[in-house]
Amino acid sequence: EGDGETTSEEFRSMIESATIATVFDNRVFFSGIPAKPNFIFWSSLKNPSYIGILNYQQDGIGTTPITAMVPVANSLLVLKSDTEDGGAAFYHTPTETGIDVMTKSYPSSEGLAGIGCLGAACNFLDDPVFISRLGLEAIGYLSLQNERSREHRSSLVDAKLVNVPSLASAKMCEWAGYLVVLVDGKIFG
């Protein structure tokens, strides 16, 4: 991570341990790295297989892990599990650096505190949704200065969904205009 002590082989091994990846701003973003649970890393624009040693950002304090990343309009939404260390949602917006080596940076701004994401998240019809311990949640906009709020979705399905023991292993996607959630071999929609 640029601390002067991490070798290139250790850095490569760390990146290869990532369990979360998404494409945003024509770059590949990585997270879910056990050694750096609250960090995101991103690839070079011209070579997506190259991740520079300075291409990272830490989201929040402590070690609460990142559980999902979702591109939303001109930002990358990063969701963390439930935390008492601060925010559970962070936004990364591209910023020009004026430096040839690293033309863009992705500083984070805290979006929301409180209930976190168990792991499944997607952008459903321009509505960023995620699975929490309370069921299906979304991040909406308040009318004042583009502030964001957590909004509950799908109360009809939540009674069954939240009682599934392995809810953290749920997967979700948009299919034929519907939001579908797969968990324990059952599909909720």
Short mmCIF file of C-alpha atoms in Angstrom, two decimals:
data_model
loop_
_atom_site.label_atom_id
_atom_site.label_comp_id
_atom_site.label_asym_id
_atom_site.label_seq_id
_atom_site.Cartn_x
_atom_site.Cartn_y
_atom_site.Cartn_z
CA GLU A 1 0.00 0.00 0.00
CA GLY A 2 2.94 2.30 -0.42
CA ASP A 3 4.29 1.90 3.11
CA GLY A 4 7.80 1.11 1.84
CA GLU A 5 7.69 -2.37 3.36
CA THR A 6 5.23 -4.17 1.06
CA THR A 7 7.03 -6.05 -1.70
CA SER A 8 5.55 -6.28 -5.19
CA GLU A 9 4.94 -10.02 -4.67
CA GLU A 10 3.08 -9.35 -1.38
CA PHE A 11 1.06 -6.62 -3.10
CA ARG A 12 0.20 -8.95 -5.99
CA SER A 13 -0.83 -11.72 -3.58
CA MET A 14 -3.01 -9.26 -1.66
CA ILE A 15 -4.80 -8.09 -4.85
CA GLU A 16 -5.28 -11.69 -5.99
CA SER A 17 -7.11 -12.42 -2.71
CA ALA A 18 -9.87 -9.90 -3.58
CA THR A 19 -13.40 -11.31 -3.49
CA ILE A 20 -15.23 -8.24 -4.84
CA ALA A 21 -14.71 -6.61 -8.23
CA THR A 22 -16.63 -4.18 -10.42
CA VAL A 23 -16.01 -1.94 -13.42
CA PHE A 24 -16.36 1.81 -12.95
CA ASP A 25 -14.91 4.74 -14.91
CA ASN A 26 -13.29 2.29 -17.37
CA ARG A 27 -11.24 0.75 -14.57
CA VAL A 28 -11.53 -2.43 -12.55
CA PHE A 29 -12.05 -1.88 -8.82
CA PHE A 30 -11.19 -4.55 -6.23
CA SER A 31 -12.03 -5.07 -2.57
CA GLY A 32 -12.86 -7.85 -0.13
CA ILE A 33 -9.17 -8.34 0.62
CA PRO A 34 -8.68 -10.05 4.01
CA ALA A 35 -5.46 -8.13 4.77
CA LYS A 36 -7.10 -4.78 3.93
CA PRO A 37 -10.84 -5.26 4.59
CA ASN A 38 -11.82 -1.59 4.31
CA PHE A 39 -9.73 -0.66 1.26
CA ILE A 40 -10.57 -0.40 -2.43
CA PHE A 41 -7.94 -0.73 -5.17
CA TRP A 42 -8.29 0.19 -8.85
CA SER A 43 -6.55 -0.66 -12.09
CA SER A 44 -4.79 1.54 -14.59
CA LEU A 45 -6.87 3.03 -17.41
CA LYS A 46 -4.64 1.80 -20.23
CA ASN A 47 -3.79 -1.56 -18.69
CA PRO A 48 -6.53 -3.11 -16.52
CA SER A 49 -4.13 -5.84 -15.35
CA TYR A 50 -1.91 -3.22 -13.66
CA ILE A 51 -2.80 -1.89 -10.22
CA GLY A 52 -0.41 0.82 -9.13
CA ILE A 53 0.90 0.82 -5.59
CA LEU A 54 -0.80 4.21 -5.05
CA ASN A 55 -4.15 3.18 -6.54
CA TYR A 56 -6.05 2.61 -3.32
CA GLN A 57 -8.34 4.34 -0.87
CA GLN A 58 -9.37 3.45 2.66
CA ASP A 59 -13.07 3.76 3.53
CA GLY A 60 -13.65 4.70 7.13
CA ILE A 61 -11.72 3.89 10.25
CA GLY A 62 -11.30 0.52 11.89
CA THR A 63 -11.44 -2.75 10.00
CA THR A 64 -15.13 -3.12 9.19
CA PRO A 65 -15.07 -4.95 5.86
CA ILE A 66 -16.37 -3.73 2.53
CA THR A 67 -19.07 -6.11 1.33
CA ALA A 68 -20.17 -4.63 -2.02
CA MET A 69 -19.39 -2.02 -4.67
CA VAL A 70 -22.03 -0.62 -7.02
CA PRO A 71 -21.54 1.96 -9.80
CA VAL A 72 -24.20 4.65 -9.39
CA ALA A 73 -24.30 7.49 -11.94
CA ASN A 74 -20.94 9.29 -11.72
CA SER A 75 -19.84 7.65 -8.44
CA LEU A 76 -18.86 4.28 -7.08
CA LEU A 77 -20.96 3.32 -4.05
CA VAL A 78 -19.01 1.22 -1.56
CA LEU A 79 -21.01 -0.60 1.10
CA LYS A 80 -19.64 -2.02 4.34
CA SER A 81 -21.08 -4.48 6.83
CA ASP A 82 -22.78 -3.21 10.01
CA THR A 83 -20.37 -0.94 11.79
CA GLU A 84 -20.01 1.12 14.90
CA ASP A 85 -16.77 2.61 13.52
CA GLY A 86 -18.57 5.19 11.37
CA GLY A 87 -20.08 5.00 7.92
CA ALA A 88 -21.61 1.99 6.24
CA ALA A 89 -21.73 3.62 2.78
CA PHE A 90 -19.08 5.64 0.96
CA TYR A 91 -19.05 7.36 -2.42
CA HIS A 92 -16.00 7.63 -4.68
CA THR A 93 -16.11 10.26 -7.41
CA PRO A 94 -13.32 10.52 -10.01
CA THR A 95 -11.00 13.48 -9.49
CA GLU A 96 -8.39 14.60 -12.02
CA THR A 97 -4.93 14.73 -10.41
CA GLY A 98 -2.92 16.42 -13.18
CA ILE A 99 -0.22 13.79 -12.63
CA ASP A 100 0.77 11.55 -15.57
CA VAL A 101 1.54 8.54 -13.39
CA MET A 102 -1.91 8.53 -11.77
CA THR A 103 -4.30 10.67 -13.84
CA LYS A 104 -7.31 10.14 -11.57
CA SER A 105 -7.89 9.64 -7.90
CA TYR A 106 -11.04 8.36 -6.22
CA PRO A 107 -11.36 10.08 -2.84
CA SER A 108 -14.14 8.86 -0.60
CA SER A 109 -16.92 10.74 1.08
CA GLU A 110 -19.07 9.15 3.74
CA GLY A 111 -22.61 8.62 2.54
CA LEU A 112 -24.48 7.00 5.41
CA ALA A 113 -23.96 5.51 8.82
CA GLY A 114 -25.98 2.73 10.35
CA ILE A 115 -27.23 -0.53 8.90
CA GLY A 116 -24.71 -2.14 6.61
CA CYS A 117 -24.76 -4.49 3.67
CA LEU A 118 -24.51 -8.25 4.16
CA GLY A 119 -23.00 -8.72 0.69
CA ALA A 120 -25.57 -8.66 -2.12
CA ALA A 121 -26.06 -5.32 -3.88
CA CYS A 122 -26.88 -3.98 -7.32
CA ASN A 123 -28.16 -0.96 -9.18
CA PHE A 124 -31.79 -1.83 -9.93
CA LEU A 125 -33.42 0.64 -12.34
CA ASP A 126 -31.11 3.41 -11.04
CA ASP A 127 -32.00 2.51 -7.45
CA PRO A 128 -28.95 1.21 -5.52
CA VAL A 129 -30.29 -1.66 -3.42
CA PHE A 130 -28.63 -4.05 -0.97
CA ILE A 131 -29.43 -6.82 1.48
CA SER A 132 -29.17 -5.89 5.16
CA ARG A 133 -30.06 -7.80 8.29
CA LEU A 134 -33.47 -6.06 8.05
CA GLY A 135 -34.12 -7.12 4.45
CA LEU A 136 -33.94 -5.17 1.21
CA GLU A 137 -32.71 -1.60 1.58
CA ALA A 138 -32.01 1.22 -0.89
CA ILE A 139 -30.06 4.43 -0.80
CA GLY A 140 -32.25 7.33 -1.88
CA TYR A 141 -31.86 11.07 -2.18
CA LEU A 142 -33.36 13.62 0.15
CA SER A 143 -34.46 16.85 -1.48
CA LEU A 144 -31.91 19.01 0.33
CA GLN A 145 -28.43 19.36 -1.16
CA ASN A 146 -28.39 15.80 -2.58
CA GLU A 147 -28.15 14.26 0.88
CA ARG A 148 -28.78 10.54 0.95
CA SER A 149 -30.96 8.37 3.14
CA ARG A 150 -31.45 4.66 3.70
CA GLU A 151 -34.89 3.56 2.59
CA HIS A 152 -36.57 0.23 3.23
CA ARG A 153 -37.83 -1.75 0.23
CA SER A 154 -39.99 -4.85 -0.25
CA SER A 155 -41.78 -5.28 3.07
CA LEU A 156 -43.84 -8.11 1.57
CA VAL A 157 -40.79 -10.31 0.97
CA ASP A 158 -38.75 -9.33 4.03
CA ALA A 159 -40.72 -11.48 6.49
CA LYS A 160 -39.45 -14.60 4.71
CA LEU A 161 -36.12 -13.20 3.53
CA VAL A 162 -34.75 -12.13 6.92
CA ASN A 163 -35.43 -15.55 8.41
CA VAL A 164 -33.14 -17.32 5.96
CA PRO A 165 -30.09 -18.41 8.03
CA SER A 166 -27.55 -17.82 5.27
CA LEU A 167 -28.79 -14.38 4.15
CA ALA A 168 -25.19 -13.16 3.94
CA SER A 169 -24.62 -15.55 1.00
CA ALA A 170 -27.52 -14.08 -1.02
CA LYS A 171 -26.96 -13.03 -4.63
CA MET A 172 -29.07 -10.49 -6.47
CA CYS A 173 -29.44 -9.14 -9.98
CA GLU A 174 -31.88 -7.50 -12.35
CA TRP A 175 -33.59 -9.98 -14.67
CA ALA A 176 -36.21 -9.05 -17.29
CA GLY A 177 -37.06 -5.87 -15.39
CA TYR A 178 -37.38 -7.63 -12.02
CA LEU A 179 -35.07 -7.64 -9.03
CA VAL A 180 -34.36 -11.22 -8.02
CA VAL A 181 -32.60 -12.45 -4.90
CA LEU A 182 -31.20 -15.98 -4.73
CA VAL A 183 -30.48 -17.49 -1.34
CA ASP A 184 -30.42 -21.13 -0.22
CA GLY A 185 -31.74 -22.28 -3.60
CA LYS A 186 -34.83 -20.06 -3.34
CA ILE A 187 -35.55 -17.05 -5.51
CA PHE A 188 -37.31 -14.03 -4.05
CA GLY A 189 -38.61 -11.35 -6.40
#
